[in-house]
Amino acid sequence: MPILGFIFQRVLQAIFVLIAVTLFISYAIRLTGDPAVMMLRESANVTPEDLARIREGLGLNQPFYVQYWEFISGFVTGDLGVSFFRGPIGPIVSDALGATLLLALTSLAVSLLISIPLGIYAARNRGSFGDQVIRIFSLAGLSFPNFWLGIMLILIFSVTLRWLPASGLQGPASLIMPAVTIGVILTSTNLRIVRTTMLDTLSAQFIMVARAKGLSERSVIYKHALRNSSIALVTYLGLQFGSLMGGLVVVELVFNWPGMGTLAIEAISQRDYPILQTVISILALMIVAVNLVVDFLYMALDPRIRLE
Amino acid sequence: MMKLTRMLLAATALTVVALPAVASGTLTIAQRQDPQNWDPVDTFILAWGGIASNIYDGLIRRDESLKLQPGLAESWEVLDDGMRIRFMLRDGVTFHNGEPFDAEAVKYTFDRLLGEQGAQGPQQSNYTTIDRVEIVDENTIDMFMAQPDPVILTKLSGYGAMIVPPDYIEEMGEEHFNLNPVGTGPFKFVSYSQGVQIELEANPDYFEGSPELDGVVFRFIQEDSTRLAELQSGSVDILNNVAYSAIPTVEADDNLKIVSVPGPTIYSLALKSVEPALTSDVNVRRALNMAVDKQALIDAFLGGRGTPISQLQGEMSFGYVPDLEGYPYDPEQARALLQKAGVAPGTKMTIDYRSGNSTFNEVVQAMSGFFSNVGLDVGLNPMEDAVFLNEIVPQGRTNEMFQFNWGGWTFDFDNTAYLSYRDGEKWNPYGTSEEMNRLLVEGREVSDVAERESILQDIARLAHEEAYHIPLYVEDQIYAISDRVQNFTPAPDIRLRLVDVSVTD
Amino acid sequence: MNGFRSFEFIAGAILIALTGGAVLLSPWLFPDGGTQMNLAARLTPPFTNVAYPLGTDPLGRDILARMVVGGQVSFLVGIVSAIGAVVIGTVVGLFAGYYRGPWDMFLMRFADIQLALPFILLAMTVIAIIGPGLDRIILLMIVAQWVQYARLIRGSVLSLREAEYVQAAQSYGLSDWRILFVHILPNAMGPLIILGTLNVANNILLESSLTFLGLGIDPLIPSWGGMLADGRNYIQTAPWVTIFPGLAIMLTVLGLNLLGDWLRDRLDPLGHTR
């Protein structure tokens, strides 16, 4: 069955990509500087022996392929190892991942809740004043620097109005501002996608045919057109998952959200190789997995299309 | 997939169950950094001390005016020309887990620090002058030195020498101890959530008396503006790191105030004193010193909370030269000196500095403005800590000027001076002079206090003559506190002494 | 409404004319480049002093001047990165689409790999290795972005190479280069231009993020991201330091997005560029 072959090929590609990414990042971070020096930076009488001693304790004097092998074999079996500066990586990363996913998924859910109805409305009433307003706002929403938006929100809602907590993971209220910051951009992009694909579909032949068959307009729209929109949305989400993760980094910093982004930034500045490798590998794994799922879903949702 | 679902559920639960309302009698402190581990032997982060000095004690401690006081050792004698120190230990003290504090615990602590466990951490290199510790009897130990160390008593109040519980570590293991510290201090560990907070509760059996507070929570908040917002909204009582830009806001708020005390951290620019840099000429170095209006920098960027310095140490440092007047702010003379040295107007120079500190970022920008006033075109080169500390400085690849700040936590000039002026030290990649090196070595061989002070002062004067640095200022140690807090006395070292502090509602 | 009278074109063009025009004229409008410091006048509020219409920053520099001059960096980075990425991406995409084989494999795998690495983290790591600087940032952005142009061109080439006139050209024995650059490329230009425009917008946002994170450039050089970073600590006491550069970014990016959208409506109604 050609489909099995296709799936197999895709999975192989995914594995290749993951290996390339993890190899690259493991190598790259070892070029950035010496964690032993970072550790001893506030100490006075540091001798080369001290540095060598610490490096040995961290396993840094082994050849690169040995270090990489230790990391990657541990990673695939679930043993994430120990960080240079903190304790075991497993709990650290799973907490951070939970926080990031919470933020990402909440923003996503809210954005879909807003963008789908609004996008449909805009498409049905193309050219109207409401449509224009929606289009302008969605473009504007894409144009903010996200960290600036976050800071403005803090300024208004935390500092001036005292309605919301300014930082951290502290209860549902603290989720609002970070989710809105990311959500604005997500909503804007999704709005545009929904609107455009709805417009495309509404003018397509088979809708006319469906109407001719006498189905009510409502069911025409919501069944056929929505399905096409969801294809586009899903494809787009898959592609943009990576940049969503990237955007999260800065927003997490601004809101002191204890997620993967904050973790990665700290790891880079401290040269904590194990944590950075793990974080980026997990992110890459998620992105590749999401894209794989998107590819398969795409095939399932629209049998007319076969990815080459 | 299951793991993912579990993680999601856990995270959701975290948000849905709001953090329990903080009991009255609990003090909440916010600071920038999470020290991330609690083992005294592994820590290299300054921010560790503020929290951990409430969990652990050392043999010796320093009070708010930084004088040495008995800690877990009631008294001590320096014997055998400084090669042996006998400590008489306090009786009847227990660790938080009930284990008794005795000579065994002290020996265990130092064996650990100087042995294999310590070898993996950064603290050991501070204590290499100690050879070994031996038990004399249950309440007495002898510390044998590998060489006499005039500063050892101060170092014993430091992070690495905090006394740890042998039975607890042996039983629970190093990893557990790292995240669940047990000590003899006024507060006991309750819980730690990495990157979020650590919670402590009062230790009623503390040997100096039970603390006034019921408990303390330290929250870790990286963003300056967020930290401030939390203080203003009342979720936090004390800010341990206050951005200077926040000072006016705090002072304008009726419920808050600033308390400060001069700190030991000096800020300066080190000058590249070898060719082909133009700063190899001492006149150029002196000119640079005269081009900068230090008081203006302090007023603009530190909110006035700092003191200009003429030497790489503050007033409270041992070895301070009280009458050493720095180079005056005199752009005219600076221009003249530059001309004499043959430096044409428009000459380019660069300042290398660490990009993490936003205040210093502003300071160097302003300094560039001062330098352009005397005809120099000075650019800025910010870099990451790791790059700066790892490569640029030790390998002598800096530009004409580079940042040097040092927290002189020992309050003894010997430490800073050696680092900055001794040939071969990391912070001195360009070398100084024979005379300077001679003085430095001499200073370490002498044990008479008055003589040491005199040598250190000579070093400071010589450094000023040669203008190896542009010493800028010492910062005040600033805290922002809400009026809920009573009896908080700030100290110049980062430690927070919380035994006598209480909160009202 | 597709013509030049459409709202998008007019609004976008006005915004870009304003921001871009001001930036272009900046050497004459503000000859000192917004670098004049005045510690005594630091943090002056806007609209209170004629000499500093939008107020001053923490070092007493005129915000209006810095904003206008600072646009130079943003536009420079945005445009140069976009051009570099377009050029490289076009070449690789043309070869990948036309010749298939190893070119194609390389492109697709590189695209996958690059997709899996969030740009900001990659940027932080790489800059930790090679050091900060405007040229480094531009280089990084080109490397991160050429792939999307390549894929686009590849897609166009794949469909175009089957077209009749290409087959005809091949049967006449025209060299591959001629076919590629004279016959195929012009037809694939439309989507390129659209993507390029939108990318300049995105690059401006990215550059400001990177500078904000401290991966930046000499802080004496005005840049929008740098101004946002400067003002971060003064949100409460002097919010104007952050508000105005943020607005500048927003308006510029919005203008570019509007133009890009309009271009898309005209040049690529079928949606190949999504």
PDB file of C-alpha atoms in Angstrom, chain B residues 351-501:
ATOM      1  CA  ILE B 351      34.538  50.093  25.987  1.00  0.00           C
ATOM      2  CA  ASP B 352      33.926  46.376  26.436  1.00  0.00           C
ATOM      3  CA  TYR B 353      31.340  45.505  29.022  1.00  0.00           C
ATOM      4  CA  ARG B 354      28.858  42.891  30.181  1.00  0.00           C
ATOM      5  CA  SER B 355      25.439  43.386  28.721  1.00  0.00           C
ATOM      6  CA  GLY B 356      23.358  42.056  31.579  1.00  0.00           C
ATOM      7  CA  ASN B 357      23.263  45.096  33.826  1.00  0.00           C
ATOM      8  CA  SER B 358      20.926  47.754  32.506  1.00  0.00           C
ATOM      9  CA  THR B 359      22.162  50.396  34.924  1.00  0.00           C
ATOM     10  CA  PHE B 360      25.758  49.962  33.894  1.00  0.00           C
ATOM     11  CA  ASN B 361      24.588  49.994  30.309  1.00  0.00           C
ATOM     12  CA  GLU B 362      23.338  53.511  30.867  1.00  0.00           C
ATOM     13  CA  VAL B 363      26.485  54.469  32.750  1.00  0.00           C
ATOM     14  CA  VAL B 364      28.798  53.520  29.892  1.00  0.00           C
ATOM     15  CA  GLN B 365      26.622  55.338  27.418  1.00  0.00           C
ATOM     16  CA  ALA B 366      26.903  58.463  29.510  1.00  0.00           C
ATOM     17  CA  MET B 367      30.641  57.935  29.833  1.00  0.00           C
ATOM     18  CA  SER B 368      30.895  57.792  26.085  1.00  0.00           C
ATOM     19  CA  GLY B 369      29.253  61.188  26.123  1.00  0.00           C
ATOM     20  CA  PHE B 370      31.828  62.490  28.596  1.00  0.00           C
ATOM     21  CA  PHE B 371      34.651  61.161  26.480  1.00  0.00           C
ATOM     22  CA  SER B 372      33.292  62.785  23.356  1.00  0.00           C
ATOM     23  CA  ASN B 373      33.393  65.992  25.350  1.00  0.00           C
ATOM     24  CA  VAL B 374      37.171  65.736  25.460  1.00  0.00           C
ATOM     25  CA  GLY B 375      37.433  64.871  21.824  1.00  0.00           C
ATOM     26  CA  LEU B 376      37.394  61.089  21.827  1.00  0.00           C
ATOM     27  CA  ASP B 377      35.023  58.975  19.771  1.00  0.00           C
ATOM     28  CA  VAL B 378      34.243  56.127  22.128  1.00  0.00           C
ATOM     29  CA  GLY B 379      32.076  53.234  20.983  1.00  0.00           C
ATOM     30  CA  LEU B 380      30.480  50.572  23.102  1.00  0.00           C
ATOM     31  CA  ASN B 381      30.798  46.840  22.822  1.00  0.00           C
ATOM     32  CA  PRO B 382      28.354  44.938  25.003  1.00  0.00           C
ATOM     33  CA  MET B 383      28.863  41.235  25.326  1.00  0.00           C
ATOM     34  CA  GLU B 384      27.454  38.296  27.110  1.00  0.00           C
ATOM     35  CA  ASP B 385      28.918  37.427  30.477  1.00  0.00           C
ATOM     36  CA  ALA B 386      30.259  34.102  29.352  1.00  0.00           C
ATOM     37  CA  VAL B 387      32.122  35.516  26.386  1.00  0.00           C
ATOM     38  CA  PHE B 388      33.484  38.430  28.370  1.00  0.00           C
ATOM     39  CA  LEU B 389      34.651  36.324  31.294  1.00  0.00           C
ATOM     40  CA  ASN B 390      35.735  33.272  29.379  1.00  0.00           C
ATOM     41  CA  GLU B 391      37.701  34.660  26.531  1.00  0.00           C
ATOM     42  CA  ILE B 392      37.993  38.363  26.129  1.00  0.00           C
ATOM     43  CA  VAL B 393      39.373  39.294  29.501  1.00  0.00           C
ATOM     44  CA  PRO B 394      41.624  36.361  30.399  1.00  0.00           C
ATOM     45  CA  GLN B 395      43.119  36.240  26.921  1.00  0.00           C
ATOM     46  CA  GLY B 396      43.860  39.916  26.906  1.00  0.00           C
ATOM     47  CA  ARG B 397      41.661  40.593  23.893  1.00  0.00           C
ATOM     48  CA  THR B 398      39.858  43.573  25.299  1.00  0.00           C
ATOM     49  CA  ASN B 399      39.627  47.012  23.815  1.00  0.00           C
ATOM     50  CA  GLU B 400      41.106  50.071  25.463  1.00  0.00           C
ATOM     51  CA  MET B 401      38.619  50.046  28.309  1.00  0.00           C
ATOM     52  CA  PHE B 402      36.727  47.174  29.842  1.00  0.00           C
ATOM     53  CA  GLN B 403      34.340  46.780  32.698  1.00  0.00           C
ATOM     54  CA  PHE B 404      35.641  45.660  36.023  1.00  0.00           C
ATOM     55  CA  ASN B 405      33.350  45.398  38.953  1.00  0.00           C
ATOM     56  CA  TRP B 406      33.965  43.338  41.964  1.00  0.00           C
ATOM     57  CA  GLY B 407      31.885  42.611  45.002  1.00  0.00           C
ATOM     58  CA  GLY B 408      34.467  42.970  47.732  1.00  0.00           C
ATOM     59  CA  TRP B 409      32.556  40.718  50.049  1.00  0.00           C
ATOM     60  CA  THR B 410      35.466  40.052  52.318  1.00  0.00           C
ATOM     61  CA  PHE B 411      35.706  43.790  52.947  1.00  0.00           C
ATOM     62  CA  ASP B 412      39.413  43.344  52.771  1.00  0.00           C
ATOM     63  CA  PHE B 413      41.340  44.966  49.968  1.00  0.00           C
ATOM     64  CA  ASP B 414      43.740  42.041  49.653  1.00  0.00           C
ATOM     65  CA  ASN B 415      41.249  40.041  47.608  1.00  0.00           C
ATOM     66  CA  THR B 416      40.484  42.746  45.047  1.00  0.00           C
ATOM     67  CA  ALA B 417      44.021  44.029  44.856  1.00  0.00           C
ATOM     68  CA  TYR B 418      45.516  40.646  44.136  1.00  0.00           C
ATOM     69  CA  LEU B 419      42.993  39.965  41.411  1.00  0.00           C
ATOM     70  CA  SER B 420      43.462  43.297  39.731  1.00  0.00           C
ATOM     71  CA  TYR B 421      47.149  43.970  40.028  1.00  0.00           C
ATOM     72  CA  ARG B 422      49.009  40.696  40.352  1.00  0.00           C
ATOM     73  CA  ASP B 423      50.607  39.512  37.163  1.00  0.00           C
ATOM     74  CA  GLY B 424      49.053  36.347  35.859  1.00  0.00           C
ATOM     75  CA  GLU B 425      45.668  36.857  37.478  1.00  0.00           C
ATOM     76  CA  LYS B 426      42.658  36.603  35.221  1.00  0.00           C
ATOM     77  CA  TRP B 427      41.576  40.196  35.746  1.00  0.00           C
ATOM     78  CA  ASN B 428      45.013  41.511  35.028  1.00  0.00           C
ATOM     79  CA  PRO B 429      45.903  40.218  31.598  1.00  0.00           C
ATOM     80  CA  TYR B 430      48.217  43.139  30.838  1.00  0.00           C
ATOM     81  CA  GLY B 431      50.449  43.149  33.878  1.00  0.00           C
ATOM     82  CA  THR B 432      51.314  45.973  36.247  1.00  0.00           C
ATOM     83  CA  SER B 433      54.777  46.644  37.621  1.00  0.00           C
ATOM     84  CA  GLU B 434      57.506  44.917  39.587  1.00  0.00           C
ATOM     85  CA  GLU B 435      56.971  47.133  42.558  1.00  0.00           C
ATOM     86  CA  MET B 436      53.259  46.420  42.597  1.00  0.00           C
ATOM     87  CA  ASN B 437      53.848  42.704  42.467  1.00  0.00           C
ATOM     88  CA  ARG B 438      56.390  42.907  45.237  1.00  0.00           C
ATOM     89  CA  LEU B 439      53.948  44.747  47.464  1.00  0.00           C
ATOM     90  CA  LEU B 440      51.212  42.247  46.776  1.00  0.00           C
ATOM     91  CA  VAL B 441      53.343  39.266  47.680  1.00  0.00           C
ATOM     92  CA  GLU B 442      54.630  41.012  50.787  1.00  0.00           C
ATOM     93  CA  GLY B 443      51.102  41.808  51.875  1.00  0.00           C
ATOM     94  CA  ARG B 444      50.252  38.156  51.953  1.00  0.00           C
ATOM     95  CA  GLU B 445      53.243  37.139  53.970  1.00  0.00           C
ATOM     96  CA  VAL B 446      52.719  39.606  56.750  1.00  0.00           C
ATOM     97  CA  SER B 447      50.434  38.792  59.640  1.00  0.00           C
ATOM     98  CA  ASP B 448      50.657  41.943  61.742  1.00  0.00           C
ATOM     99  CA  VAL B 449      47.400  43.805  61.209  1.00  0.00           C
ATOM    100  CA  ALA B 450      48.794  47.313  61.149  1.00  0.00           C
ATOM    101  CA  GLU B 451      51.551  46.345  58.767  1.00  0.00           C
ATOM    102  CA  ARG B 452      49.083  44.664  56.428  1.00  0.00           C
ATOM    103  CA  GLU B 453      46.938  47.735  56.383  1.00  0.00           C
ATOM    104  CA  SER B 454      49.882  49.925  55.544  1.00  0.00           C
ATOM    105  CA  ILE B 455      50.943  47.709  52.659  1.00  0.00           C
ATOM    106  CA  LEU B 456      47.423  47.561  51.264  1.00  0.00           C
ATOM    107  CA  GLN B 457      47.238  51.318  51.398  1.00  0.00           C
ATOM    108  CA  ASP B 458      50.517  51.612  49.540  1.00  0.00           C
ATOM    109  CA  ILE B 459      49.078  49.353  46.883  1.00  0.00           C
ATOM    110  CA  ALA B 460      46.032  51.567  46.553  1.00  0.00           C
ATOM    111  CA  ARG B 461      48.157  54.674  46.231  1.00  0.00           C
ATOM    112  CA  LEU B 462      50.418  53.109  43.636  1.00  0.00           C
ATOM    113  CA  ALA B 463      47.434  51.950  41.621  1.00  0.00           C
ATOM    114  CA  HIS B 464      46.103  55.477  41.684  1.00  0.00           C
ATOM    115  CA  GLU B 465      49.412  56.899  40.467  1.00  0.00           C
ATOM    116  CA  GLU B 466      49.496  54.513  37.576  1.00  0.00           C
ATOM    117  CA  ALA B 467      45.785  54.938  36.878  1.00  0.00           C
ATOM    118  CA  TYR B 468      45.318  51.298  35.886  1.00  0.00           C
ATOM    119  CA  HIS B 469      41.586  51.801  36.250  1.00  0.00           C
ATOM    120  CA  ILE B 470      38.963  54.469  36.237  1.00  0.00           C
ATOM    121  CA  PRO B 471      37.324  53.770  39.598  1.00  0.00           C
ATOM    122  CA  LEU B 472      33.755  54.951  39.379  1.00  0.00           C
ATOM    123  CA  TYR B 473      31.581  54.312  42.408  1.00  0.00           C
ATOM    124  CA  VAL B 474      30.339  51.941  45.069  1.00  0.00           C
ATOM    125  CA  GLU B 475      26.652  51.265  44.931  1.00  0.00           C
ATOM    126  CA  ASP B 476      24.437  51.369  47.937  1.00  0.00           C
ATOM    127  CA  GLN B 477      22.748  48.151  48.831  1.00  0.00           C
ATOM    128  CA  ILE B 478      19.116  49.087  48.344  1.00  0.00           C
ATOM    129  CA  TYR B 479      15.956  47.455  49.572  1.00  0.00           C
ATOM    130  CA  ALA B 480      12.395  48.554  48.978  1.00  0.00           C
ATOM    131  CA  ILE B 481      10.117  47.622  51.852  1.00  0.00           C
ATOM    132  CA  SER B 482       6.453  48.009  52.583  1.00  0.00           C
ATOM    133  CA  ASP B 483       5.296  49.549  55.841  1.00  0.00           C
ATOM    134  CA  ARG B 484       4.117  46.122  56.897  1.00  0.00           C
ATOM    135  CA  VAL B 485       7.714  45.268  57.708  1.00  0.00           C
ATOM    136  CA  GLN B 486       9.148  46.143  61.117  1.00  0.00           C
ATOM    137  CA  ASN B 487      12.673  46.150  62.363  1.00  0.00           C
ATOM    138  CA  PHE B 488      14.491  45.445  59.151  1.00  0.00           C
ATOM    139  CA  THR B 489      18.120  46.537  59.228  1.00  0.00           C
ATOM    140  CA  PRO B 490      19.860  46.370  55.908  1.00  0.00           C
ATOM    141  CA  ALA B 491      23.410  45.132  55.813  1.00  0.00           C
ATOM    142  CA  PRO B 492      26.008  45.832  53.149  1.00  0.00           C
ATOM    143  CA  ASP B 493      26.567  42.175  52.382  1.00  0.00           C
ATOM    144  CA  ILE B 494      23.763  40.397  50.680  1.00  0.00           C
ATOM    145  CA  ARG B 495      22.718  38.458  53.741  1.00  0.00           C
ATOM    146  CA  LEU B 496      19.284  39.116  55.099  1.00  0.00           C
ATOM    147  CA  ARG B 497      19.182  38.946  58.839  1.00  0.00           C
ATOM    148  CA  LEU B 498      15.596  38.142  59.542  1.00  0.00           C
ATOM    149  CA  VAL B 499      15.576  36.959  63.140  1.00  0.00           C
ATOM    150  CA  ASP B 500      14.351  40.234  64.565  1.00  0.00           C
ATOM    151  CA  VAL B 501      12.107  41.235  61.711  1.00  0.00           C
TER     152      VAL B 501
END
